[in-house]
Amino acid sequence: MLREKIFVASDHAGFELKEKIILFLQDQKISYEDLGPFDASRCDYPDFAHSLSSKINEKTFGILICGSGIGMSIAANRHKNIRCALCNEPLSAKLSREHNDANVLALGSRLIGVDMAFEIIVNFINTSFSGGRHCQRINKIEEVI
């Protein structure tokens, strides 16, 4: 794994998948912190996306789960230095790390199965940013418009 810790959060629609991801991370002996929610009661995804995004640094990754992954990715990407990639299959996860230096992964619990989520996570956390020509593009993303 390329980072020291993974922060994990969801909304109510992503709660069940979040719990399975946490068991997967435990099984793989990957350091994580569960930022909630801690039950499947209705809640608002932006609260969890903002909480997780505020904790991300160069030593951490984040995983956000909601029904489609779209709302979480939009909310997370409002934060400076967050590059949240919504991935529905492993190749996108790999490319989001290699080319975009993504540091947060968004997953849609209603769109992918558990095994697919695990494959996506493995690709995401084990792929390095390739740097080079991609650095200029990352810098342009970070420019304030």
Short mmCIF file of N, CA and C in Angstrom, two decimals:
data_model
loop_
_atom_site.label_atom_id
_atom_site.label_comp_id
_atom_site.label_asym_id
_atom_site.label_seq_id
_atom_site.Cartn_x
_atom_site.Cartn_y
_atom_site.Cartn_z
N MET A 1 0.85 -1.18 0.00
CA MET A 1 0.00 0.00 0.00
C MET A 1 0.89 1.23 0.00
N LEU A 2 0.48 2.24 -0.73
CA LEU A 2 1.29 3.43 -0.93
C LEU A 2 1.11 4.49 0.16
N ARG A 3 0.13 4.36 1.00
CA ARG A 3 -0.15 5.36 2.04
C ARG A 3 -0.25 4.67 3.39
N GLU A 4 -0.14 5.45 4.46
CA GLU A 4 -0.15 4.89 5.81
C GLU A 4 -1.54 4.49 6.30
N LYS A 5 -2.55 5.19 5.82
CA LYS A 5 -3.90 4.96 6.34
C LYS A 5 -4.93 5.28 5.28
N ILE A 6 -6.07 4.60 5.39
CA ILE A 6 -7.22 4.89 4.53
C ILE A 6 -8.38 5.33 5.41
N PHE A 7 -8.95 6.48 5.10
CA PHE A 7 -10.17 6.93 5.75
C PHE A 7 -11.35 6.40 4.93
N VAL A 8 -12.38 5.92 5.60
CA VAL A 8 -13.54 5.33 4.93
C VAL A 8 -14.80 5.97 5.48
N ALA A 9 -15.71 6.36 4.58
CA ALA A 9 -16.99 6.93 5.01
C ALA A 9 -18.04 6.64 3.94
N SER A 10 -19.29 6.71 4.35
CA SER A 10 -20.40 6.46 3.42
C SER A 10 -21.60 7.29 3.85
N ASP A 11 -22.68 7.10 3.13
CA ASP A 11 -23.98 7.55 3.60
C ASP A 11 -24.79 6.29 3.88
N HIS A 12 -26.09 6.43 4.11
CA HIS A 12 -26.91 5.26 4.42
C HIS A 12 -26.95 4.26 3.27
N ALA A 13 -26.95 4.75 2.03
CA ALA A 13 -27.01 3.85 0.87
C ALA A 13 -25.72 3.04 0.72
N GLY A 14 -24.63 3.59 1.18
CA GLY A 14 -23.35 2.90 1.07
C GLY A 14 -22.91 2.18 2.33
N PHE A 15 -23.75 2.25 3.37
CA PHE A 15 -23.36 1.69 4.67
C PHE A 15 -22.99 0.21 4.61
N GLU A 16 -23.82 -0.59 3.99
CA GLU A 16 -23.57 -2.05 3.96
C GLU A 16 -22.25 -2.36 3.25
N LEU A 17 -21.99 -1.71 2.11
CA LEU A 17 -20.74 -1.93 1.39
C LEU A 17 -19.56 -1.41 2.22
N LYS A 18 -19.74 -0.28 2.89
CA LYS A 18 -18.67 0.25 3.75
C LYS A 18 -18.26 -0.78 4.81
N GLU A 19 -19.23 -1.40 5.42
CA GLU A 19 -18.94 -2.39 6.45
C GLU A 19 -18.16 -3.57 5.88
N LYS A 20 -18.48 -3.99 4.66
CA LYS A 20 -17.75 -5.09 4.02
C LYS A 20 -16.34 -4.66 3.62
N ILE A 21 -16.19 -3.43 3.19
CA ILE A 21 -14.87 -2.90 2.86
C ILE A 21 -14.00 -2.85 4.10
N ILE A 22 -14.56 -2.45 5.22
CA ILE A 22 -13.79 -2.41 6.47
C ILE A 22 -13.31 -3.80 6.85
N LEU A 23 -14.15 -4.81 6.71
CA LEU A 23 -13.72 -6.19 6.98
C LEU A 23 -12.61 -6.61 6.02
N PHE A 24 -12.72 -6.20 4.76
CA PHE A 24 -11.67 -6.49 3.78
C PHE A 24 -10.35 -5.83 4.17
N LEU A 25 -10.40 -4.57 4.56
CA LEU A 25 -9.19 -3.86 4.98
C LEU A 25 -8.57 -4.52 6.21
N GLN A 26 -9.39 -4.92 7.15
CA GLN A 26 -8.90 -5.63 8.33
C GLN A 26 -8.21 -6.93 7.93
N ASP A 27 -8.86 -7.69 7.05
CA ASP A 27 -8.32 -8.96 6.58
C ASP A 27 -6.97 -8.77 5.88
N GLN A 28 -6.84 -7.67 5.16
CA GLN A 28 -5.59 -7.36 4.44
C GLN A 28 -4.56 -6.65 5.33
N LYS A 29 -4.92 -6.43 6.60
CA LYS A 29 -4.06 -5.74 7.56
C LYS A 29 -3.66 -4.34 7.09
N ILE A 30 -4.66 -3.65 6.54
CA ILE A 30 -4.48 -2.28 6.06
C ILE A 30 -5.04 -1.34 7.11
N SER A 31 -4.25 -0.35 7.50
CA SER A 31 -4.67 0.62 8.50
C SER A 31 -5.78 1.51 7.92
N TYR A 32 -6.84 1.69 8.70
CA TYR A 32 -7.98 2.48 8.25
C TYR A 32 -8.61 3.18 9.45
N GLU A 33 -9.44 4.17 9.12
CA GLU A 33 -10.29 4.81 10.13
C GLU A 33 -11.68 4.96 9.56
N ASP A 34 -12.65 4.44 10.26
CA ASP A 34 -14.05 4.51 9.88
C ASP A 34 -14.62 5.84 10.37
N LEU A 35 -15.03 6.69 9.44
CA LEU A 35 -15.58 8.00 9.78
C LEU A 35 -17.10 8.02 9.80
N GLY A 36 -17.71 6.84 9.68
CA GLY A 36 -19.16 6.74 9.77
C GLY A 36 -19.82 6.71 8.42
N PRO A 37 -21.13 6.60 8.49
CA PRO A 37 -21.98 6.50 9.67
C PRO A 37 -21.81 5.13 10.33
N PHE A 38 -22.37 5.00 11.50
CA PHE A 38 -22.19 3.78 12.27
C PHE A 38 -23.46 2.94 12.34
N ASP A 39 -24.46 3.34 11.57
CA ASP A 39 -25.65 2.52 11.33
C ASP A 39 -26.25 2.98 10.00
N ALA A 40 -27.29 2.30 9.56
CA ALA A 40 -27.87 2.56 8.25
C ALA A 40 -28.98 3.62 8.25
N SER A 41 -29.07 4.41 9.30
CA SER A 41 -30.07 5.47 9.35
C SER A 41 -29.81 6.51 8.26
N ARG A 42 -30.88 7.09 7.75
CA ARG A 42 -30.75 8.11 6.70
C ARG A 42 -29.82 9.22 7.14
N CYS A 43 -28.94 9.63 6.25
CA CYS A 43 -28.00 10.72 6.53
C CYS A 43 -27.64 11.39 5.22
N ASP A 44 -26.92 12.47 5.30
CA ASP A 44 -26.59 13.27 4.12
C ASP A 44 -25.13 13.05 3.72
N TYR A 45 -24.92 12.58 2.48
CA TYR A 45 -23.58 12.25 2.01
C TYR A 45 -22.59 13.41 2.07
N PRO A 46 -22.99 14.68 1.83
CA PRO A 46 -21.98 15.74 1.89
C PRO A 46 -21.28 15.84 3.25
N ASP A 47 -22.01 15.55 4.32
CA ASP A 47 -21.40 15.63 5.66
C ASP A 47 -20.21 14.69 5.77
N PHE A 48 -20.35 13.50 5.23
CA PHE A 48 -19.29 12.50 5.33
C PHE A 48 -18.18 12.76 4.31
N ALA A 49 -18.53 13.24 3.13
CA ALA A 49 -17.52 13.59 2.13
C ALA A 49 -16.65 14.73 2.64
N HIS A 50 -17.26 15.72 3.26
CA HIS A 50 -16.49 16.86 3.78
C HIS A 50 -15.60 16.44 4.95
N SER A 51 -16.14 15.62 5.83
CA SER A 51 -15.36 15.14 6.97
C SER A 51 -14.13 14.37 6.50
N LEU A 52 -14.32 13.44 5.59
CA LEU A 52 -13.20 12.64 5.08
C LEU A 52 -12.21 13.53 4.34
N SER A 53 -12.68 14.40 3.48
CA SER A 53 -11.79 15.24 2.67
C SER A 53 -10.89 16.12 3.53
N SER A 54 -11.39 16.54 4.67
CA SER A 54 -10.60 17.40 5.55
C SER A 54 -9.44 16.66 6.20
N LYS A 55 -9.44 15.34 6.15
CA LYS A 55 -8.40 14.54 6.79
C LYS A 55 -7.33 14.04 5.82
N ILE A 56 -7.55 14.17 4.54
CA ILE A 56 -6.63 13.62 3.54
C ILE A 56 -5.37 14.46 3.45
N ASN A 57 -4.23 13.76 3.45
CA ASN A 57 -2.94 14.41 3.22
C ASN A 57 -2.08 13.46 2.38
N GLU A 58 -0.81 13.79 2.19
CA GLU A 58 0.05 13.00 1.31
C GLU A 58 0.33 11.59 1.84
N LYS A 59 -0.06 11.31 3.08
CA LYS A 59 0.18 10.00 3.66
C LYS A 59 -1.09 9.15 3.77
N THR A 60 -2.21 9.67 3.26
CA THR A 60 -3.48 8.96 3.42
C THR A 60 -4.25 8.89 2.10
N PHE A 61 -5.18 7.94 2.06
CA PHE A 61 -6.16 7.80 0.99
C PHE A 61 -7.53 7.89 1.63
N GLY A 62 -8.55 8.07 0.80
CA GLY A 62 -9.92 8.02 1.26
C GLY A 62 -10.77 7.15 0.37
N ILE A 63 -11.78 6.53 0.95
CA ILE A 63 -12.79 5.78 0.20
C ILE A 63 -14.15 6.28 0.65
N LEU A 64 -14.95 6.74 -0.30
CA LEU A 64 -16.29 7.24 -0.04
C LEU A 64 -17.30 6.37 -0.78
N ILE A 65 -18.38 6.00 -0.12
CA ILE A 65 -19.38 5.14 -0.73
C ILE A 65 -20.77 5.74 -0.55
N CYS A 66 -21.50 5.88 -1.65
CA CYS A 66 -22.92 6.23 -1.60
C CYS A 66 -23.62 5.38 -2.64
N GLY A 67 -24.86 5.65 -2.93
CA GLY A 67 -25.59 4.81 -3.86
C GLY A 67 -24.97 4.74 -5.24
N SER A 68 -24.63 5.89 -5.80
CA SER A 68 -24.03 5.94 -7.14
C SER A 68 -22.55 6.31 -7.11
N GLY A 69 -22.10 6.90 -6.03
CA GLY A 69 -20.73 7.42 -5.95
C GLY A 69 -20.63 8.84 -6.48
N ILE A 70 -21.63 9.28 -7.20
CA ILE A 70 -21.57 10.59 -7.85
C ILE A 70 -21.62 11.73 -6.83
N GLY A 71 -22.59 11.69 -5.93
CA GLY A 71 -22.70 12.76 -4.93
C GLY A 71 -21.46 12.89 -4.08
N MET A 72 -20.93 11.75 -3.63
CA MET A 72 -19.71 11.77 -2.80
C MET A 72 -18.55 12.38 -3.58
N SER A 73 -18.40 11.99 -4.85
CA SER A 73 -17.26 12.50 -5.62
C SER A 73 -17.40 14.00 -5.86
N ILE A 74 -18.61 14.47 -6.14
CA ILE A 74 -18.81 15.91 -6.34
C ILE A 74 -18.48 16.68 -5.07
N ALA A 75 -18.98 16.21 -3.93
CA ALA A 75 -18.73 16.91 -2.66
C ALA A 75 -17.25 16.89 -2.31
N ALA A 76 -16.61 15.76 -2.47
CA ALA A 76 -15.18 15.67 -2.11
C ALA A 76 -14.34 16.58 -3.00
N ASN A 77 -14.65 16.63 -4.28
CA ASN A 77 -13.84 17.42 -5.20
C ASN A 77 -14.00 18.93 -5.03
N ARG A 78 -14.87 19.34 -4.14
CA ARG A 78 -14.98 20.77 -3.80
C ARG A 78 -13.80 21.22 -2.92
N HIS A 79 -13.07 20.27 -2.36
CA HIS A 79 -11.98 20.57 -1.43
C HIS A 79 -10.66 20.71 -2.17
N LYS A 80 -9.87 21.68 -1.74
CA LYS A 80 -8.53 21.90 -2.29
C LYS A 80 -7.69 20.64 -2.06
N ASN A 81 -6.93 20.29 -3.07
CA ASN A 81 -6.00 19.16 -3.03
C ASN A 81 -6.67 17.79 -2.95
N ILE A 82 -7.96 17.73 -3.18
CA ILE A 82 -8.65 16.44 -3.26
C ILE A 82 -8.89 16.14 -4.73
N ARG A 83 -8.50 14.95 -5.13
CA ARG A 83 -8.76 14.46 -6.47
C ARG A 83 -9.49 13.13 -6.28
N CYS A 84 -10.80 13.22 -6.25
CA CYS A 84 -11.65 12.06 -6.00
C CYS A 84 -12.09 11.46 -7.33
N ALA A 85 -11.83 10.18 -7.49
CA ALA A 85 -12.19 9.46 -8.71
C ALA A 85 -13.33 8.49 -8.45
N LEU A 86 -14.39 8.61 -9.21
CA LEU A 86 -15.49 7.66 -9.17
C LEU A 86 -15.13 6.52 -10.11
N CYS A 87 -14.99 5.32 -9.55
CA CYS A 87 -14.55 4.17 -10.34
C CYS A 87 -15.55 3.03 -10.20
N ASN A 88 -15.89 2.43 -11.33
CA ASN A 88 -16.82 1.31 -11.36
C ASN A 88 -16.16 0.01 -11.81
N GLU A 89 -14.86 0.09 -12.13
CA GLU A 89 -14.11 -1.09 -12.51
C GLU A 89 -12.61 -0.83 -12.23
N PRO A 90 -11.80 -1.88 -12.15
CA PRO A 90 -10.41 -1.75 -11.71
C PRO A 90 -9.51 -0.90 -12.60
N LEU A 91 -9.69 -0.92 -13.91
CA LEU A 91 -8.80 -0.15 -14.77
C LEU A 91 -8.92 1.35 -14.50
N SER A 92 -10.13 1.84 -14.29
CA SER A 92 -10.30 3.26 -13.97
C SER A 92 -9.59 3.62 -12.67
N ALA A 93 -9.62 2.73 -11.71
CA ALA A 93 -8.94 2.98 -10.44
C ALA A 93 -7.43 3.09 -10.68
N LYS A 94 -6.89 2.19 -11.46
CA LYS A 94 -5.45 2.21 -11.77
C LYS A 94 -5.07 3.49 -12.50
N LEU A 95 -5.84 3.85 -13.52
CA LEU A 95 -5.53 5.04 -14.30
C LEU A 95 -5.73 6.32 -13.50
N SER A 96 -6.71 6.33 -12.59
CA SER A 96 -6.92 7.52 -11.77
C SER A 96 -5.72 7.80 -10.87
N ARG A 97 -5.05 6.76 -10.46
CA ARG A 97 -3.82 6.92 -9.66
C ARG A 97 -2.64 7.27 -10.55
N GLU A 98 -2.44 6.53 -11.64
CA GLU A 98 -1.29 6.74 -12.51
C GLU A 98 -1.29 8.13 -13.15
N HIS A 99 -2.41 8.55 -13.68
CA HIS A 99 -2.48 9.78 -14.47
C HIS A 99 -2.98 10.99 -13.71
N ASN A 100 -3.82 10.78 -12.70
CA ASN A 100 -4.47 11.90 -12.01
C ASN A 100 -4.05 12.05 -10.56
N ASP A 101 -3.22 11.16 -10.06
CA ASP A 101 -2.80 11.18 -8.67
C ASP A 101 -4.00 11.28 -7.73
N ALA A 102 -5.07 10.54 -8.07
CA ALA A 102 -6.27 10.55 -7.23
C ALA A 102 -5.90 10.11 -5.82
N ASN A 103 -6.50 10.77 -4.83
CA ASN A 103 -6.23 10.41 -3.44
C ASN A 103 -7.49 9.98 -2.69
N VAL A 104 -8.63 10.08 -3.35
CA VAL A 104 -9.89 9.60 -2.78
C VAL A 104 -10.61 8.80 -3.86
N LEU A 105 -11.15 7.67 -3.46
CA LEU A 105 -11.90 6.78 -4.34
C LEU A 105 -13.37 6.84 -3.97
N ALA A 106 -14.23 7.06 -4.95
CA ALA A 106 -15.68 7.02 -4.72
C ALA A 106 -16.25 5.77 -5.38
N LEU A 107 -17.13 5.10 -4.65
CA LEU A 107 -17.76 3.87 -5.13
C LEU A 107 -19.28 3.99 -5.02
N GLY A 108 -19.97 3.41 -5.99
CA GLY A 108 -21.43 3.39 -5.98
C GLY A 108 -21.93 2.02 -5.56
N SER A 109 -22.50 1.94 -4.36
CA SER A 109 -22.93 0.65 -3.82
C SER A 109 -24.06 0.02 -4.63
N ARG A 110 -24.82 0.82 -5.36
CA ARG A 110 -25.93 0.28 -6.16
C ARG A 110 -25.48 -0.11 -7.57
N LEU A 111 -24.20 0.15 -7.87
CA LEU A 111 -23.70 -0.08 -9.23
C LEU A 111 -22.68 -1.20 -9.32
N ILE A 112 -22.02 -1.51 -8.23
CA ILE A 112 -20.98 -2.54 -8.26
C ILE A 112 -21.21 -3.54 -7.14
N GLY A 113 -20.71 -4.74 -7.33
CA GLY A 113 -20.79 -5.76 -6.30
C GLY A 113 -19.60 -5.67 -5.34
N VAL A 114 -19.66 -6.45 -4.31
CA VAL A 114 -18.61 -6.45 -3.28
C VAL A 114 -17.27 -6.86 -3.86
N ASP A 115 -17.23 -7.95 -4.61
CA ASP A 115 -15.95 -8.41 -5.17
C ASP A 115 -15.35 -7.37 -6.11
N MET A 116 -16.18 -6.72 -6.90
CA MET A 116 -15.69 -5.66 -7.79
C MET A 116 -15.13 -4.51 -6.96
N ALA A 117 -15.81 -4.15 -5.89
CA ALA A 117 -15.31 -3.08 -5.01
C ALA A 117 -13.92 -3.43 -4.49
N PHE A 118 -13.72 -4.67 -4.08
CA PHE A 118 -12.41 -5.09 -3.56
C PHE A 118 -11.34 -4.98 -4.64
N GLU A 119 -11.65 -5.41 -5.86
CA GLU A 119 -10.68 -5.31 -6.96
C GLU A 119 -10.32 -3.86 -7.25
N ILE A 120 -11.32 -3.01 -7.24
CA ILE A 120 -11.09 -1.58 -7.49
C ILE A 120 -10.18 -1.01 -6.41
N ILE A 121 -10.46 -1.32 -5.16
CA ILE A 121 -9.66 -0.82 -4.04
C ILE A 121 -8.23 -1.29 -4.15
N VAL A 122 -8.01 -2.56 -4.44
CA VAL A 122 -6.65 -3.10 -4.57
C VAL A 122 -5.88 -2.34 -5.65
N ASN A 123 -6.50 -2.13 -6.81
CA ASN A 123 -5.82 -1.38 -7.87
C ASN A 123 -5.53 0.05 -7.43
N PHE A 124 -6.49 0.67 -6.78
CA PHE A 124 -6.32 2.07 -6.36
C PHE A 124 -5.16 2.21 -5.38
N ILE A 125 -5.14 1.42 -4.34
CA ILE A 125 -4.15 1.62 -3.27
C ILE A 125 -2.76 1.09 -3.63
N ASN A 126 -2.66 0.26 -4.67
CA ASN A 126 -1.36 -0.31 -5.04
C ASN A 126 -0.75 0.30 -6.29
N THR A 127 -1.36 1.34 -6.82
CA THR A 127 -0.85 1.98 -8.03
C THR A 127 -0.24 3.33 -7.68
N SER A 128 0.95 3.57 -8.22
CA SER A 128 1.66 4.83 -7.99
C SER A 128 1.32 5.85 -9.07
N PHE A 129 1.42 7.11 -8.70
CA PHE A 129 1.30 8.21 -9.66
C PHE A 129 2.53 8.17 -10.55
N SER A 130 2.34 8.24 -11.86
CA SER A 130 3.48 8.13 -12.77
C SER A 130 4.25 9.44 -12.93
N GLY A 131 3.69 10.55 -12.48
CA GLY A 131 4.40 11.82 -12.54
C GLY A 131 4.61 12.28 -13.97
N GLY A 132 5.80 12.79 -14.25
CA GLY A 132 6.15 13.23 -15.60
C GLY A 132 5.18 14.26 -16.14
N ARG A 133 4.72 14.01 -17.36
CA ARG A 133 3.84 14.96 -18.05
C ARG A 133 2.53 15.20 -17.30
N HIS A 134 2.17 14.27 -16.42
CA HIS A 134 0.91 14.40 -15.69
C HIS A 134 1.00 15.46 -14.58
N CYS A 135 2.18 15.77 -14.10
CA CYS A 135 2.34 16.77 -13.03
C CYS A 135 1.81 18.13 -13.46
N GLN A 136 2.13 18.54 -14.69
CA GLN A 136 1.65 19.83 -15.19
C GLN A 136 0.13 19.88 -15.18
N ARG A 137 -0.50 18.79 -15.53
CA ARG A 137 -1.95 18.74 -15.58
C ARG A 137 -2.55 18.80 -14.15
N ILE A 138 -1.93 18.10 -13.23
CA ILE A 138 -2.39 18.13 -11.84
C ILE A 138 -2.27 19.56 -11.30
N ASN A 139 -1.18 20.24 -11.62
CA ASN A 139 -1.01 21.62 -11.18
C ASN A 139 -2.11 22.52 -11.75
N LYS A 140 -2.52 22.29 -12.97
CA LYS A 140 -3.59 23.09 -13.57
C LYS A 140 -4.93 22.82 -12.89
N ILE A 141 -5.14 21.60 -12.44
CA ILE A 141 -6.38 21.28 -11.69
C ILE A 141 -6.42 22.10 -10.42
N GLU A 142 -5.29 22.23 -9.76
CA GLU A 142 -5.22 22.90 -8.46
C GLU A 142 -5.28 24.42 -8.55
N GLU A 143 -5.13 24.98 -9.75
CA GLU A 143 -5.20 26.43 -9.90
C GLU A 143 -6.61 26.92 -9.58
N VAL A 144 -6.67 28.03 -8.88
CA VAL A 144 -7.96 28.62 -8.55
C VAL A 144 -8.46 29.39 -9.78
N ILE A 145 -9.71 29.16 -10.11
CA ILE A 145 -10.30 29.85 -11.28
C ILE A 145 -11.12 31.03 -10.81
#
